[in-house]
GROMACS .gro file of C-alpha atoms in nm:
model
  356
    1UNK     CA    1  -6.216  -6.903   4.513
    2UNK     CA    2  -5.957  -6.722   4.378
    3UNK     CA    3  -5.977  -6.439   4.278
    4UNK     CA    4  -5.950  -6.307   3.902
    5UNK     CA    5  -5.644  -6.084   3.843
    6UNK     CA    6  -5.650  -5.831   3.692
    7UNK     CA    7  -5.397  -5.641   3.577
    8UNK     CA    8  -5.363  -5.289   3.527
    9UNK     CA    9  -5.059  -5.168   3.328
   10UNK     CA   10  -4.949  -4.723   3.257
   11UNK     CA   11  -4.773  -4.497   3.009
   12UNK     CA   12  -4.865  -4.163   3.053
   13UNK     CA   13  -4.724  -3.831   3.116
   14UNK     CA   14  -4.857  -3.625   3.398
   15UNK     CA   15  -4.950  -3.338   3.345
   16UNK     CA   16  -4.693  -3.178   3.639
   17UNK     CA   17  -4.570  -3.425   3.703
   18UNK     CA   18  -4.795  -3.515   3.917
   19UNK     CA   19  -5.051  -3.841   3.901
   20UNK     CA   20  -5.340  -3.742   3.840
   21UNK     CA   21  -5.406  -3.868   3.523
   22UNK     CA   22  -5.353  -4.277   3.614
   23UNK     CA   23  -5.585  -4.190   3.953
   24UNK     CA   24  -5.879  -4.082   3.796
   25UNK     CA   25  -5.864  -4.466   3.546
   26UNK     CA   26  -5.826  -4.645   3.894
   27UNK     CA   27  -6.136  -4.452   4.027
   28UNK     CA   28  -6.312  -4.582   3.770
   29UNK     CA   29  -6.251  -4.916   3.760
   30UNK     CA   30  -6.374  -4.956   4.144
   31UNK     CA   31  -6.755  -4.843   4.008
   32UNK     CA   32  -6.722  -5.028   3.726
   33UNK     CA   33  -6.609  -5.379   3.924
   34UNK     CA   34  -6.865  -5.344   4.160
   35UNK     CA   35  -7.203  -5.297   3.941
   36UNK     CA   36  -7.083  -5.644   3.814
   37UNK     CA   37  -7.042  -5.775   4.202
   38UNK     CA   38  -6.741  -5.793   4.228
   39UNK     CA   39  -6.541  -5.568   4.546
   40UNK     CA   40  -6.187  -5.611   4.583
   41UNK     CA   41  -5.925  -5.842   4.759
   42UNK     CA   42  -5.608  -5.635   4.839
   43UNK     CA   43  -5.446  -5.479   4.580
   44UNK     CA   44  -5.107  -5.287   4.465
   45UNK     CA   45  -5.162  -4.904   4.501
   46UNK     CA   46  -4.819  -4.761   4.406
   47UNK     CA   47  -4.647  -4.741   4.688
   48UNK     CA   48  -4.860  -4.928   4.946
   49UNK     CA   49  -5.092  -5.241   4.973
   50UNK     CA   50  -5.478  -5.068   4.959
   51UNK     CA   51  -5.766  -5.222   5.010
   52UNK     CA   52  -6.080  -4.986   4.804
   53UNK     CA   53  -6.220  -4.941   5.101
   54UNK     CA   54  -5.846  -4.765   5.259
   55UNK     CA   55  -5.837  -4.568   4.967
   56UNK     CA   56  -6.264  -4.447   4.898
   57UNK     CA   57  -6.066  -4.339   5.319
   58UNK     CA   58  -5.697  -4.174   5.175
   59UNK     CA   59  -5.939  -3.935   5.021
   60UNK     CA   60  -6.110  -3.810   5.320
   61UNK     CA   61  -6.129  -3.854   5.709
   62UNK     CA   62  -5.989  -4.227   5.736
   63UNK     CA   63  -6.261  -4.213   6.022
   64UNK     CA   64  -6.537  -4.059   5.879
   65UNK     CA   65  -6.748  -4.349   5.739
   66UNK     CA   66  -6.999  -4.181   5.624
   67UNK     CA   67  -6.847  -3.994   5.417
   68UNK     CA   68  -6.710  -4.288   5.281
   69UNK     CA   69  -6.818  -4.492   4.960
   70UNK     CA   70  -6.675  -4.810   5.089
   71UNK     CA   71  -6.848  -4.790   5.397
   72UNK     CA   72  -7.252  -4.603   5.289
   73UNK     CA   73  -7.279  -4.922   5.118
   74UNK     CA   74  -7.149  -5.156   5.393
   75UNK     CA   75  -6.909  -5.250   5.356
   76UNK     CA   76  -6.540  -5.267   5.584
   77UNK     CA   77  -6.122  -5.343   5.523
   78UNK     CA   78  -5.891  -5.376   5.697
   79UNK     CA   79  -5.886  -5.032   5.819
   80UNK     CA   80  -6.317  -5.052   5.959
   81UNK     CA   81  -6.525  -5.009   6.212
   82UNK     CA   82  -6.625  -5.329   6.183
   83UNK     CA   83  -6.865  -5.342   6.443
   84UNK     CA   84  -7.257  -5.358   6.259
   85UNK     CA   85  -6.996  -5.423   5.915
   86UNK     CA   86  -7.145  -5.690   5.661
   87UNK     CA   87  -6.851  -5.908   5.557
   88UNK     CA   88  -6.667  -5.905   5.217
   89UNK     CA   89  -6.918  -6.149   4.999
   90UNK     CA   90  -6.667  -6.413   4.821
   91UNK     CA   91  -6.640  -6.262   4.431
   92UNK     CA   92  -6.344  -5.995   4.507
   93UNK     CA   93  -6.146  -5.888   4.216
   94UNK     CA   94  -5.788  -5.821   4.278
   95UNK     CA   95  -5.587  -5.563   4.130
   96UNK     CA   96  -5.245  -5.560   3.999
   97UNK     CA   97  -4.958  -5.249   3.895
   98UNK     CA   98  -4.663  -5.309   3.756
   99UNK     CA   99  -4.403  -5.231   3.884
  100UNK     CA  100  -4.254  -5.013   3.700
  101UNK     CA  101  -4.602  -4.913   3.521
  102UNK     CA  102  -4.565  -4.514   3.368
  103UNK     CA  103  -4.453  -4.249   3.156
  104UNK     CA  104  -4.147  -4.244   2.985
  105UNK     CA  105  -3.765  -4.060   3.052
  106UNK     CA  106  -3.752  -3.871   2.680
  107UNK     CA  107  -4.146  -3.741   2.759
  108UNK     CA  108  -4.155  -3.668   3.069
  109UNK     CA  109  -3.823  -3.436   3.020
  110UNK     CA  110  -3.977  -3.272   2.724
  111UNK     CA  111  -4.269  -3.226   2.906
  112UNK     CA  112  -4.101  -2.992   3.195
  113UNK     CA  113  -3.888  -2.848   2.969
  114UNK     CA  114  -4.228  -2.654   2.806
  115UNK     CA  115  -4.342  -2.593   3.132
  116UNK     CA  116  -4.081  -2.486   3.250
  117UNK     CA  117  -4.049  -2.232   2.890
  118UNK     CA  118  -4.372  -2.077   3.002
  119UNK     CA  119  -4.282  -2.029   3.379
  120UNK     CA  120  -4.014  -1.838   3.200
  121UNK     CA  121  -4.233  -1.594   3.068
  122UNK     CA  122  -4.105  -1.755   2.699
  123UNK     CA  123  -4.327  -1.719   2.411
  124UNK     CA  124  -4.319  -2.135   2.338
  125UNK     CA  125  -4.409  -2.317   2.051
  126UNK     CA  126  -4.322  -2.670   2.028
  127UNK     CA  127  -4.286  -2.858   1.671
  128UNK     CA  128  -4.602  -3.149   1.692
  129UNK     CA  129  -4.775  -3.239   2.026
  130UNK     CA  130  -4.481  -3.269   2.285
  131UNK     CA  131  -4.696  -3.605   2.430
  132UNK     CA  132  -4.906  -3.822   2.285
  133UNK     CA  133  -5.194  -3.731   2.640
  134UNK     CA  134  -5.471  -3.424   2.541
  135UNK     CA  135  -5.462  -3.394   2.849
  136UNK     CA  136  -5.096  -3.231   2.908
  137UNK     CA  137  -5.112  -3.051   2.554
  138UNK     CA  138  -5.471  -2.901   2.615
  139UNK     CA  139  -5.293  -2.774   2.966
  140UNK     CA  140  -5.017  -2.668   2.781
  141UNK     CA  141  -5.253  -2.515   2.509
  142UNK     CA  142  -5.420  -2.324   2.845
  143UNK     CA  143  -5.077  -2.185   3.000
  144UNK     CA  144  -4.978  -2.026   2.595
  145UNK     CA  145  -4.783  -2.233   2.399
  146UNK     CA  146  -4.910  -2.299   1.993
  147UNK     CA  147  -4.846  -2.630   1.837
  148UNK     CA  148  -4.655  -2.626   1.476
  149UNK     CA  149  -4.617  -2.868   1.222
  150UNK     CA  150  -4.256  -2.758   1.008
  151UNK     CA  151  -4.078  -2.443   1.132
  152UNK     CA  152  -4.176  -2.190   0.884
  153UNK     CA  153  -4.576  -2.126   1.087
  154UNK     CA  154  -4.229  -2.014   1.378
  155UNK     CA  155  -4.389  -1.679   1.510
  156UNK     CA  156  -4.107  -1.377   1.584
  157UNK     CA  157  -3.921  -1.414   1.968
  158UNK     CA  158  -4.082  -1.782   2.023
  159UNK     CA  159  -3.884  -2.051   2.141
  160UNK     CA  160  -3.901  -2.322   1.994
  161UNK     CA  161  -3.941  -2.645   2.182
  162UNK     CA  162  -3.784  -2.937   1.985
  163UNK     CA  163  -3.949  -3.284   2.075
  164UNK     CA  164  -3.846  -3.623   2.254
  165UNK     CA  165  -3.872  -3.798   1.923
  166UNK     CA  166  -3.595  -3.581   1.712
  167UNK     CA  167  -3.577  -3.422   1.433
  168UNK     CA  168  -3.370  -3.492   1.085
  169UNK     CA  169  -3.063  -3.252   1.057
  170UNK     CA  170  -3.203  -3.065   0.823
  171UNK     CA  171  -3.472  -2.889   1.039
  172UNK     CA  172  -3.113  -2.838   1.303
  173UNK     CA  173  -2.970  -2.678   0.974
  174UNK     CA  174  -3.237  -2.437   0.892
  175UNK     CA  175  -3.303  -2.399   1.219
  176UNK     CA  176  -2.908  -2.254   1.267
  177UNK     CA  177  -2.975  -1.999   0.994
  178UNK     CA  178  -3.253  -1.891   1.131
  179UNK     CA  179  -3.101  -1.815   1.376
  180UNK     CA  180  -3.417  -1.869   1.644
  181UNK     CA  181  -3.402  -1.984   2.031
  182UNK     CA  182  -3.437  -2.356   2.068
  183UNK     CA  183  -3.459  -2.609   2.334
  184UNK     CA  184  -3.386  -2.958   2.241
  185UNK     CA  185  -3.588  -3.124   2.381
  186UNK     CA  186  -3.501  -3.455   2.202
  187UNK     CA  187  -3.522  -3.828   2.459
  188UNK     CA  188  -3.085  -3.906   2.521
  189UNK     CA  189  -3.177  -4.155   2.406
  190UNK     CA  190  -3.264  -4.125   2.049
  191UNK     CA  191  -2.988  -3.881   1.995
  192UNK     CA  192  -2.721  -4.178   2.111
  193UNK     CA  193  -2.895  -4.281   1.714
  194UNK     CA  194  -2.811  -4.021   1.582
  195UNK     CA  195  -2.508  -4.059   1.666
  196UNK     CA  196  -2.488  -4.339   1.600
  197UNK     CA  197  -2.621  -4.401   1.206
  198UNK     CA  198  -2.451  -4.080   1.145
  199UNK     CA  199  -2.128  -4.217   1.257
  200UNK     CA  200  -2.152  -4.531   1.041
  201UNK     CA  201  -2.310  -4.380   0.784
  202UNK     CA  202  -1.947  -4.180   0.739
  203UNK     CA  203  -1.776  -4.521   0.792
  204UNK     CA  204  -2.024  -4.632   0.458
  205UNK     CA  205  -2.258  -4.903   0.545
  206UNK     CA  206  -2.631  -4.882   0.552
  207UNK     CA  207  -2.833  -4.856   0.798
  208UNK     CA  208  -3.108  -5.071   0.849
  209UNK     CA  209  -3.382  -4.923   1.107
  210UNK     CA  210  -3.637  -5.142   1.309
  211UNK     CA  211  -3.918  -4.938   1.351
  212UNK     CA  212  -4.182  -4.732   1.217
  213UNK     CA  213  -4.131  -4.486   0.938
  214UNK     CA  214  -4.497  -4.298   0.991
  215UNK     CA  215  -4.369  -4.280   1.363
  216UNK     CA  216  -4.186  -3.893   1.412
  217UNK     CA  217  -3.901  -4.061   1.581
  218UNK     CA  218  -3.773  -4.324   1.320
  219UNK     CA  219  -3.846  -3.989   1.040
  220UNK     CA  220  -3.611  -3.865   1.264
  221UNK     CA  221  -3.332  -4.103   1.287
  222UNK     CA  222  -3.424  -4.195   0.924
  223UNK     CA  223  -3.294  -3.775   0.836
  224UNK     CA  224  -2.943  -3.860   0.997
  225UNK     CA  225  -2.819  -4.081   0.756
  226UNK     CA  226  -2.737  -3.963   0.478
  227UNK     CA  227  -3.040  -4.166   0.252
  228UNK     CA  228  -2.869  -4.442   0.308
  229UNK     CA  229  -3.141  -4.650   0.476
  230UNK     CA  230  -3.429  -4.873   0.480
  231UNK     CA  231  -3.700  -4.924   0.753
  232UNK     CA  232  -3.792  -5.248   0.848
  233UNK     CA  233  -4.093  -5.343   1.027
  234UNK     CA  234  -4.155  -5.746   1.106
  235UNK     CA  235  -3.829  -5.988   1.089
  236UNK     CA  236  -3.924  -6.129   0.751
  237UNK     CA  237  -3.851  -5.767   0.637
  238UNK     CA  238  -3.494  -5.765   0.791
  239UNK     CA  239  -3.456  -6.138   0.645
  240UNK     CA  240  -3.549  -5.982   0.340
  241UNK     CA  241  -3.328  -5.726   0.350
  242UNK     CA  242  -3.028  -5.918   0.492
  243UNK     CA  243  -3.006  -6.189   0.149
  244UNK     CA  244  -3.056  -5.839  -0.083
  245UNK     CA  245  -2.759  -5.663   0.120
  246UNK     CA  246  -2.536  -6.007   0.182
  247UNK     CA  247  -2.201  -5.910   0.230
  248UNK     CA  248  -2.295  -5.528   0.234
  249UNK     CA  249  -2.124  -5.300   0.564
  250UNK     CA  250  -2.502  -5.331   0.669
  251UNK     CA  251  -2.589  -5.126   1.128
  252UNK     CA  252  -2.916  -5.267   1.253
  253UNK     CA  253  -3.102  -5.026   1.512
  254UNK     CA  254  -3.399  -5.016   1.641
  255UNK     CA  255  -3.673  -4.732   1.742
  256UNK     CA  256  -3.649  -4.734   2.148
  257UNK     CA  257  -4.026  -4.799   2.180
  258UNK     CA  258  -3.981  -5.112   1.981
  259UNK     CA  259  -4.120  -5.371   2.084
  260UNK     CA  260  -3.903  -5.624   2.300
  261UNK     CA  261  -3.915  -5.893   2.210
  262UNK     CA  262  -3.968  -5.900   1.806
  263UNK     CA  263  -3.614  -5.732   1.849
  264UNK     CA  264  -3.509  -6.095   1.955
  265UNK     CA  265  -3.625  -6.262   1.680
  266UNK     CA  266  -3.523  -6.043   1.452
  267UNK     CA  267  -3.212  -6.082   1.588
  268UNK     CA  268  -3.198  -6.427   1.640
  269UNK     CA  269  -3.269  -6.466   1.237
  270UNK     CA  270  -2.949  -6.307   1.152
  271UNK     CA  271  -2.718  -6.489   0.970
  272UNK     CA  272  -2.397  -6.546   1.215
  273UNK     CA  273  -2.138  -6.547   0.937
  274UNK     CA  274  -2.169  -6.223   0.767
  275UNK     CA  275  -1.892  -6.077   0.730
  276UNK     CA  276  -1.961  -5.687   0.795
  277UNK     CA  277  -2.362  -5.661   1.001
  278UNK     CA  278  -2.332  -5.422   1.312
  279UNK     CA  279  -2.640  -5.483   1.619
  280UNK     CA  280  -2.667  -5.174   1.814
  281UNK     CA  281  -2.900  -5.264   2.097
  282UNK     CA  282  -3.071  -4.926   2.098
  283UNK     CA  283  -3.425  -4.971   2.266
  284UNK     CA  284  -3.499  -4.792   2.569
  285UNK     CA  285  -3.413  -4.980   2.874
  286UNK     CA  286  -3.742  -4.817   3.080
  287UNK     CA  287  -3.937  -4.882   2.762
  288UNK     CA  288  -3.743  -5.250   2.807
  289UNK     CA  289  -3.866  -5.211   3.163
  290UNK     CA  290  -4.190  -5.167   3.113
  291UNK     CA  291  -4.281  -5.376   2.874
  292UNK     CA  292  -4.058  -5.708   2.998
  293UNK     CA  293  -4.303  -5.667   3.322
  294UNK     CA  294  -4.625  -5.539   3.182
  295UNK     CA  295  -4.539  -5.919   2.987
  296UNK     CA  296  -4.481  -6.098   3.304
  297UNK     CA  297  -4.781  -5.922   3.521
  298UNK     CA  298  -4.940  -6.012   3.216
  299UNK     CA  299  -4.887  -6.379   3.222
  300UNK     CA  300  -5.040  -6.391   3.522
  301UNK     CA  301  -5.348  -6.221   3.541
  302UNK     CA  302  -5.674  -6.315   3.480
  303UNK     CA  303  -5.717  -5.956   3.193
  304UNK     CA  304  -5.506  -5.617   3.166
  305UNK     CA  305  -5.631  -5.277   3.181
  306UNK     CA  306  -5.306  -5.069   2.917
  307UNK     CA  307  -5.391  -4.690   3.030
  308UNK     CA  308  -5.183  -4.448   2.765
  309UNK     CA  309  -5.222  -4.217   2.443
  310UNK     CA  310  -5.435  -4.407   2.179
  311UNK     CA  311  -5.105  -4.326   1.962
  312UNK     CA  312  -4.834  -4.362   2.211
  313UNK     CA  313  -4.584  -4.599   2.070
  314UNK     CA  314  -4.517  -4.682   2.396
  315UNK     CA  315  -4.881  -4.775   2.497
  316UNK     CA  316  -4.947  -4.951   2.189
  317UNK     CA  317  -4.658  -5.171   2.238
  318UNK     CA  318  -4.743  -5.260   2.610
  319UNK     CA  319  -5.097  -5.330   2.425
  320UNK     CA  320  -4.899  -5.565   2.175
  321UNK     CA  321  -4.743  -5.756   2.476
  322UNK     CA  322  -5.010  -5.871   2.719
  323UNK     CA  323  -5.249  -5.887   2.465
  324UNK     CA  324  -5.089  -6.197   2.401
  325UNK     CA  325  -5.105  -6.378   2.676
  326UNK     CA  326  -5.462  -6.293   2.817
  327UNK     CA  327  -5.799  -6.081   2.741
  328UNK     CA  328  -5.625  -5.656   2.713
  329UNK     CA  329  -5.885  -5.364   2.699
  330UNK     CA  330  -5.603  -5.052   2.588
  331UNK     CA  331  -5.779  -4.730   2.798
  332UNK     CA  332  -5.654  -4.350   2.737
  333UNK     CA  333  -5.930  -4.225   2.970
  334UNK     CA  334  -6.181  -4.291   3.241
  335UNK     CA  335  -6.472  -4.285   2.963
  336UNK     CA  336  -6.337  -4.596   2.760
  337UNK     CA  337  -6.326  -4.782   3.056
  338UNK     CA  338  -6.712  -4.726   3.098
  339UNK     CA  339  -6.709  -4.800   2.719
  340UNK     CA  340  -6.576  -5.139   2.769
  341UNK     CA  341  -6.698  -5.189   3.137
  342UNK     CA  342  -6.907  -5.458   2.974
  343UNK     CA  343  -6.689  -5.623   2.742
  344UNK     CA  344  -6.419  -5.633   3.135
  345UNK     CA  345  -6.723  -5.788   3.402
  346UNK     CA  346  -6.797  -6.022   3.172
  347UNK     CA  347  -6.471  -6.090   3.122
  348UNK     CA  348  -6.401  -6.117   3.510
  349UNK     CA  349  -6.699  -6.310   3.520
  350UNK     CA  350  -6.602  -6.599   3.326
  351UNK     CA  351  -6.330  -6.613   3.510
  352UNK     CA  352  -6.505  -6.667   3.863
  353UNK     CA  353  -6.718  -6.833   3.736
  354UNK     CA  354  -6.475  -7.107   3.608
  355UNK     CA  355  -6.209  -7.028   3.953
  356UNK     CA  356  -6.499  -7.183   4.146
   0.00000   0.00000   0.00000
């Protein structure tokens, strides 16, 4: 019987760039699936192909079957000593990770800048959480970093780090007046949007921004438009804005993490005869690749896991993309995976029976 296919993608910023948080999530997948009677078919983990038996051995001595969970359970993998070992059950599940799964370049860069500043002995304050990842944030706090919500909260002698989302121009102006030591970790892709909207505003065009008006990145972009902008979230909202401002000079940009599929729908709906309408595709290339790969994987999978921050725009978009194609779970940590264990097992069991 063909094994049910479980796809996994993630958008995490890992402590010091290591993949520990995701591996913990992966470790949590295996026992809950075993509880449902499933063993793993060969699956992709990072750069190589491993069975869960090989994965257990990777965590210790490959030749020590007594300390391998899989060997103690009486199952074998391709590197196991086959003597006296039971054959694997026919009831298997295949796990595949998305090709471009991983953390955001801009956030990774920002996190590393905070660590570098702390290692250099600086007193560090970040303007808002540097990343939507509790493990990373708590580690930074334990090393002495502070989180502030407004620059008025800065202490004398502190270095302020602007996170990847960027900030409005007025924040830069106030910081210049304060003569504060600033490390600007604004994502280069976000900074490009700031330059575009500043230039187009100066040329007299109204700016239309595709994105979430409550998201810090969008609020930062708005702050570079000299109050000459409107934020929209859907194709219908864009159509209304175009109809209302037809004939005027317009420039359209998108939040870097905006849904790539929805962006395509929005662009397709634009009138071809608009006299002065410019479109700038400002969705991050890495974001687009992750969404495209997640879409492709979820179309080939029977169920999907998306691991990442509960409040991460990147992760939420990955969940939205995958949930269009198959049952999908968004988890932030291994504990949440155990909470959803019964539903995931039931889904995999149903798929296995249907394929039988």
